[in-house]
Coordinates of C-alpha atoms in Angstrom, one line a residue:
X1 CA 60.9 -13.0 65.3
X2 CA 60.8 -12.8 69.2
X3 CA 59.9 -9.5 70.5
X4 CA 63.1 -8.7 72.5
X5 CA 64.3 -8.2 68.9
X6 CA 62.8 -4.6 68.9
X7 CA 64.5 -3.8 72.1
X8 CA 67.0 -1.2 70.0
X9 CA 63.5 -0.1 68.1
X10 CA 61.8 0.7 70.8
X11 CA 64.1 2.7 72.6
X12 CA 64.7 4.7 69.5
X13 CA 61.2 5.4 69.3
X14 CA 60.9 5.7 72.9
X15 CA 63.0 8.7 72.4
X16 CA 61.5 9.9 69.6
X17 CA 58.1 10.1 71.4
X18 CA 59.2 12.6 73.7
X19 CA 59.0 15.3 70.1
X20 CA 55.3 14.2 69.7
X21 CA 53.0 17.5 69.9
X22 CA 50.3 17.2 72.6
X23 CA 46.8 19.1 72.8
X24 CA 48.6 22.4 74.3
X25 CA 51.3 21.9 71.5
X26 CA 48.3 22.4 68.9
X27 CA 46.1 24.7 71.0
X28 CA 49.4 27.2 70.6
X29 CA 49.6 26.3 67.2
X30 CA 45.7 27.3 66.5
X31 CA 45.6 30.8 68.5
X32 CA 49.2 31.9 67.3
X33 CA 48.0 35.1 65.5
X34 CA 49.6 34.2 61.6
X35 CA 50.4 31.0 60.1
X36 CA 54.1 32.3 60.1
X37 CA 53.7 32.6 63.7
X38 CA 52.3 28.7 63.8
X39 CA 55.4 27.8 61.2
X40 CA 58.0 29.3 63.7
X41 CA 56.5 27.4 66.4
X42 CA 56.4 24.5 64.3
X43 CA 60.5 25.0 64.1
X44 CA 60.8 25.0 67.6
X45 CA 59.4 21.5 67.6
X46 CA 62.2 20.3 65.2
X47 CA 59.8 20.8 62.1
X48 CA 62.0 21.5 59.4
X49 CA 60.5 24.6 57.8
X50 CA 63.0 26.4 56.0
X51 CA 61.6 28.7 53.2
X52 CA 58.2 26.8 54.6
X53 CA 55.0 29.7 54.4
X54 CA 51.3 29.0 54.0
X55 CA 51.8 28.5 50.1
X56 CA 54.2 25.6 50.5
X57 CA 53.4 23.9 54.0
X58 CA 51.9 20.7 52.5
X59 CA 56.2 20.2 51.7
X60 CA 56.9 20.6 55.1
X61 CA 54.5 17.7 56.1
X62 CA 55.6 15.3 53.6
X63 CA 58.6 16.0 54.4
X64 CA 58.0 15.0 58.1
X65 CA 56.1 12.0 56.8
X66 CA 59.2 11.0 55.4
X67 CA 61.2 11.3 58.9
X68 CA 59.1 8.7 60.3
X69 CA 59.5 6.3 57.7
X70 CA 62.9 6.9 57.3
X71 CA 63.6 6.5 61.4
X72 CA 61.1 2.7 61.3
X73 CA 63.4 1.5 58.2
X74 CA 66.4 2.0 60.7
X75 CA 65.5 1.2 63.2
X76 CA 63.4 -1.9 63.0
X77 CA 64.2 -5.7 62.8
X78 CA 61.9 -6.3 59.6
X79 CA 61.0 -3.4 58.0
X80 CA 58.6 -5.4 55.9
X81 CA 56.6 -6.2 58.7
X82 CA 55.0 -2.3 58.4
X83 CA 53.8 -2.4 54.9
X84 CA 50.6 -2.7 56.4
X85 CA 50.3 0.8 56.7
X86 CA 51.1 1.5 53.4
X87 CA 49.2 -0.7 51.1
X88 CA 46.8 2.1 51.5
X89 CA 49.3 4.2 49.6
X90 CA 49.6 1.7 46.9
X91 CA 46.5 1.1 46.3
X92 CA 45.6 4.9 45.7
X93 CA 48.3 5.0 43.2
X94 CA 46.6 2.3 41.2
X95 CA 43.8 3.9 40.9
X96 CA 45.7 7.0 39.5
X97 CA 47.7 4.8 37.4
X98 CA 44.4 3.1 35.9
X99 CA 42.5 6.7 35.3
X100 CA 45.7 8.2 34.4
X101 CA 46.2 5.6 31.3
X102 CA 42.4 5.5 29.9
X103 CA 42.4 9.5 29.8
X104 CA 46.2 9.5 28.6
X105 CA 46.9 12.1 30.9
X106 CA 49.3 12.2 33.4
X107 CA 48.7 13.4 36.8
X108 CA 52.1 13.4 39.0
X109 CA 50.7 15.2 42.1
X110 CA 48.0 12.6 42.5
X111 CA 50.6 9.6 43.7
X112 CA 51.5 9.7 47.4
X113 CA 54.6 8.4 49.1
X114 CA 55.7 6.3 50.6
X115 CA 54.5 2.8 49.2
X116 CA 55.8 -0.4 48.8
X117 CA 55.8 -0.4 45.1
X118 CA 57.6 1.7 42.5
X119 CA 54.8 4.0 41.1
X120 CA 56.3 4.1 37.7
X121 CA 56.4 0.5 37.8
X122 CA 52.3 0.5 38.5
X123 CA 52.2 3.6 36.0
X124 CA 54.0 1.7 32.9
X125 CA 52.3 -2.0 33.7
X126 CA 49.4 -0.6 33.7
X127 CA 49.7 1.5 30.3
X128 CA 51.0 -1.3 28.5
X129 CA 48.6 -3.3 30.0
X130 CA 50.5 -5.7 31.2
X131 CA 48.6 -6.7 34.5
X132 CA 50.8 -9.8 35.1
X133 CA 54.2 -7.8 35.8
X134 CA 52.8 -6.3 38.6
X135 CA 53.3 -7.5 41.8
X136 CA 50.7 -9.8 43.4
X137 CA 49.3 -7.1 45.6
X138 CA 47.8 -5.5 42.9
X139 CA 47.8 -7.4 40.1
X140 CA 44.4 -9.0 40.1
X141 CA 42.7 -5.8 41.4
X142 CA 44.3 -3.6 38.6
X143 CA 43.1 -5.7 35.8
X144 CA 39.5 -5.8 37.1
X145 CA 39.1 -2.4 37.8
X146 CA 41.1 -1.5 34.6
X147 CA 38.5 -3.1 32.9
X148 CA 35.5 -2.0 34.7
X149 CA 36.6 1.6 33.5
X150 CA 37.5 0.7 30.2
X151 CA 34.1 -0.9 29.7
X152 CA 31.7 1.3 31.7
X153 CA 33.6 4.8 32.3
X154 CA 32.2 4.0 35.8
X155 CA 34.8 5.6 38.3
X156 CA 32.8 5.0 41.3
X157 CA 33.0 1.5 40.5
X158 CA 36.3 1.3 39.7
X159 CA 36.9 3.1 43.3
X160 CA 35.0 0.3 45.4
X161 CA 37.2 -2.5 43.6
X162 CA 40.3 -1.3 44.7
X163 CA 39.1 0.4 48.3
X164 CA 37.5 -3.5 49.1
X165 CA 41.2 -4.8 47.8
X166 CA 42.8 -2.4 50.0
X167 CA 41.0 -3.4 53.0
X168 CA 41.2 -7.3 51.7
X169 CA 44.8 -6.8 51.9
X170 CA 45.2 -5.3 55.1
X171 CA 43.4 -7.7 57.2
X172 CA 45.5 -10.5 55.3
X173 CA 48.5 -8.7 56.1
X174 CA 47.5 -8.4 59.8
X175 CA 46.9 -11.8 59.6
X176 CA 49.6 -13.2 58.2
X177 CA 52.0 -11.3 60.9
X178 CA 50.8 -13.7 63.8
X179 CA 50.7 -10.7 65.6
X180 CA 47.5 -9.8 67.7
X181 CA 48.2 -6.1 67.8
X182 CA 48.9 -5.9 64.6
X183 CA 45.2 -8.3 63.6
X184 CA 43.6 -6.3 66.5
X185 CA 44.8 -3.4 64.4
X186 CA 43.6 -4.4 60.6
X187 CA 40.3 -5.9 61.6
X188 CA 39.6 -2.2 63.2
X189 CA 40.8 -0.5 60.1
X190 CA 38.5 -2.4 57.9
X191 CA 35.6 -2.8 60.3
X192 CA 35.0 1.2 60.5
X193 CA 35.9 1.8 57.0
X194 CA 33.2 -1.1 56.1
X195 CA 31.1 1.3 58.3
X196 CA 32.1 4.4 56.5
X197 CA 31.2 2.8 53.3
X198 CA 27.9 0.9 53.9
X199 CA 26.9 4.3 55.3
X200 CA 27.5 6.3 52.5
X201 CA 25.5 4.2 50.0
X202 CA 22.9 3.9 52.2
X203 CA 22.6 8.0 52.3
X204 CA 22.7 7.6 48.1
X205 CA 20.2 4.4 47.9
X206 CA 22.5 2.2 46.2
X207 CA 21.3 -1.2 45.8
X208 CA 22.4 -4.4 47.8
X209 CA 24.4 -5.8 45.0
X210 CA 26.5 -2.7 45.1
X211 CA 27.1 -2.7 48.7
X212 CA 27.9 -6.0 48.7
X213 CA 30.1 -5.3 46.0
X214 CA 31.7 -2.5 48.6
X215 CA 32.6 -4.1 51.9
X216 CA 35.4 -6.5 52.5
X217 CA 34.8 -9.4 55.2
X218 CA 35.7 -9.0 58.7
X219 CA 34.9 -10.9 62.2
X220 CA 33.4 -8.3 63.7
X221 CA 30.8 -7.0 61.3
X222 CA 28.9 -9.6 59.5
X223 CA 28.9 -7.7 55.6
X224 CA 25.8 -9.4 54.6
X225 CA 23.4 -8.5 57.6
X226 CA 25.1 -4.6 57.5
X227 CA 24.7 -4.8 53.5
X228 CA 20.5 -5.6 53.9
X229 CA 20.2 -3.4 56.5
X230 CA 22.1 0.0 54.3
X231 CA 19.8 -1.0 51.7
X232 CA 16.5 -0.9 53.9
X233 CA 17.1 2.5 55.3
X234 CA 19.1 5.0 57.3
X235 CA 17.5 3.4 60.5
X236 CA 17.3 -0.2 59.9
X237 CA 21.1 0.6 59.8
X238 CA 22.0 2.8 62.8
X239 CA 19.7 -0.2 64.3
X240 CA 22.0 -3.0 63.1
X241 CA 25.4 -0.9 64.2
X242 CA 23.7 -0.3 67.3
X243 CA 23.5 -4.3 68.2
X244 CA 27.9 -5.0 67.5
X245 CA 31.1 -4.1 69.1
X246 CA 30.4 -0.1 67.2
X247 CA 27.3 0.6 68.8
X248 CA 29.3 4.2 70.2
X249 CA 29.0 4.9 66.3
X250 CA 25.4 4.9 66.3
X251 CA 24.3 7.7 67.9
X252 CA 27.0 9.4 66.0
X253 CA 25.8 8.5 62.9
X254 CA 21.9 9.5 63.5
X255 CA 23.6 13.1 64.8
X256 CA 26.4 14.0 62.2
X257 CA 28.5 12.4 59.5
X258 CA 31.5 14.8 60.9
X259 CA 31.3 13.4 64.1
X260 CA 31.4 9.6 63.2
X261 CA 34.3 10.6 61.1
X262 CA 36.2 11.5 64.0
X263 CA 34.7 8.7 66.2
X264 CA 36.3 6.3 63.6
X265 CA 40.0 8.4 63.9
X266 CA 39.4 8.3 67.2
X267 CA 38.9 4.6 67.7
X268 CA 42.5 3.9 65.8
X269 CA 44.3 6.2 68.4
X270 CA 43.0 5.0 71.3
X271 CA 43.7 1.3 70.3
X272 CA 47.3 2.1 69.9
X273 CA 47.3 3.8 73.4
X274 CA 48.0 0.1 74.7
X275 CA 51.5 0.5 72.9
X276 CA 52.7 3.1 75.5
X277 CA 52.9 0.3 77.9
X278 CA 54.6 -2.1 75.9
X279 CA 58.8 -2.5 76.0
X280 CA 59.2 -4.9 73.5
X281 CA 58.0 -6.0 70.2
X282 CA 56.2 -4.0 67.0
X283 CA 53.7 -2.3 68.8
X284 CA 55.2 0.7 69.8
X285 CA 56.6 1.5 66.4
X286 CA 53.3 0.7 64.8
X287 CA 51.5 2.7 67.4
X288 CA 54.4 5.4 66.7
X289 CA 53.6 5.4 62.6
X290 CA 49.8 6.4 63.4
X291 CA 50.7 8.4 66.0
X292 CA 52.9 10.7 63.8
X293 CA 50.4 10.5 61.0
X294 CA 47.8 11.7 63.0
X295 CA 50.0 14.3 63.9
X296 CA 50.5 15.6 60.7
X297 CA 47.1 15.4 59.6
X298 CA 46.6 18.0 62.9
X299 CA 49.2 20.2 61.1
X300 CA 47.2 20.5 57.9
X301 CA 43.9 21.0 59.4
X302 CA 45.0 23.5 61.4
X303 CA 47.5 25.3 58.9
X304 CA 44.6 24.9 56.2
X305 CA 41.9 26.5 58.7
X306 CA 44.1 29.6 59.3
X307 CA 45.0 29.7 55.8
X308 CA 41.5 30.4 55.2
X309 CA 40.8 32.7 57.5
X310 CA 38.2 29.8 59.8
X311 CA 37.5 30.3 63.0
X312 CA 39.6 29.1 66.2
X313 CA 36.3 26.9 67.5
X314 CA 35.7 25.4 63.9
X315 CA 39.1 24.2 63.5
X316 CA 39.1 22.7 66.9
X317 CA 36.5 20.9 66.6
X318 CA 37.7 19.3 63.3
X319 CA 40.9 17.9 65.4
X320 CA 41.4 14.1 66.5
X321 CA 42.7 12.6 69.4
X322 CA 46.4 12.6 69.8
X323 CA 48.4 9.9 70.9
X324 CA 50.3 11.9 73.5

């Protein structure tokens, strides 16, 4: 598919932009004195929040979730070509699916929208156990981890299966497109949420096996080297992230888990800036997807903060870059 081919995309998006809420957008959000008083702002930004208050708002933001997707599905040439973004999605339902079935217990709120695959198709395959009507995405992963649980009523593990097959997939995905923006894209995905991960069981001492176990292969982080150097200790590994292309995560990471968080948010949004320049091709629509997402994840932080009762500076401080 040539790029000229999102020309009617990316004018729709283009458009579509201009709604974005920028830093004074959520600034007036945070100091607006009630969270009714955010909602009504909210309105005047085209958020539909219609028998929306601080009970309900999580609605509101699916719902706006839902816009986007709805708006890429028109508007784009290939709609297939974002699934990308949600394998993450799918994934996540799997692993309700798989808990759901071995506790015979179902758990509806759990499964998030929108995927690629019918949940109840994961949720029946999976309870009848029948691994192999499931799409190839998951099919492999599910049975493994399916059995993992079965056999060791280890959750954790069963987590680190499907997170390293979520990641698998996405660089695949990215790829397969033949699309450097969108490869560009994946290997950053994975390469900070390898981080994330190698970091977190080096804080609990888990053992190399295990963190191998963990991280999914990318060309920017070599899993091995990162692996030895979680399991030698907290500084052997801020040492090795220190020496790649992450070194800006470092110092972060030696200073506050919070804060490398939002370094590795961060890092996303300002690799999709490049999109604001682009006229043609997926780019823009991709970058529009995480731009929105972000957005909404803004929303919640903030509507959550004044929900209970946190102060203006703390719930700054939890915010991410915007794309706008």
């Amino acid at each position: 598919m040539r790029d000229t081919d999102y020309a009617y995309a990316v004018a729709r998006i283009r458009a579509n932009e201009l709604r974005l809420l920028t830093k004074a957008d959520l600034d007036s959000l945070i100091s607006a004195r009630t969270i009714k008083d955010s909602l009504r702002a909210l309105g005047d930004k085209g958020w539909e929040n219609d028998n929306i208050n601080e009970n309900n708002f999580e609605s509101m933001l699916s719902k706006e979730l839902e816009k986007t997707w709805i708006l890429i599905k028109e508007s784009a040439p290939d709609p297939l070509m974002f699934n990308m973004l949600l394998y993450k999605n799918d994934f996540h339902n799997l692993k309700v699916a798989i808990k759901s079935a071995l506790l015979q217990k179902d758990f509806p709120q759990y499964y998030l929208h929108p995927n690629t695959i019918d949940i109840d198709e994961i949720i029946n395959n999976i309870k009848e156990k029948k691994f192999d009507k499931l799409p190839e995405l998951l099919r492999d992963t599910a049975k493994e981890a399916y059995e993992v649980l079965m056999q060791t009523g280890d959750g954790q593990l069963c987590d680190i299966i499907i997170d390293k097959a979520t990641l698998e997939s996405i660089i695949k995905a990215g790829k397969d497109s033949n699309d450097e923006f969108l490869k560009g894209l994946a290997e950053l995905m994975c390469a900070t949420a390898d981080i994330k991960a190698a970091y977190r069981a080096c804080k609990t001492k888990k053992n190399l096996e295990f963190i191998k176990r963990t991280l999914a292969a990318c060309d920017t982080l070599d899993i091995d080297d990162m692996a030895k150097a979680a399991v030698a200790g907290e500084h052997d590994f801020i040492e090795y992230i220190s020496h790649t292309k992450y070194s800006d995560a470092a110092q972060l990471l030696s200073s506050s888990t919070s804060a490398f968080e939002k370094w590795c948010d961060d890092e996303i949004i300002k690799y999709i800036q490049s999109a604001k320049m682009t006229a043609f091709g997926i780019s823009p629509l991709i970058a529009y997807i995480l731009a929105r997402e972000t957005e909404i994840k803004a929303v919640r932080i903030i509507l959550s903060g004044k929900h209970n009762n946190l102060p203006q500076e703390t719930i700054r401080e939890r915010l991410r870059e915007m794309y706008v």
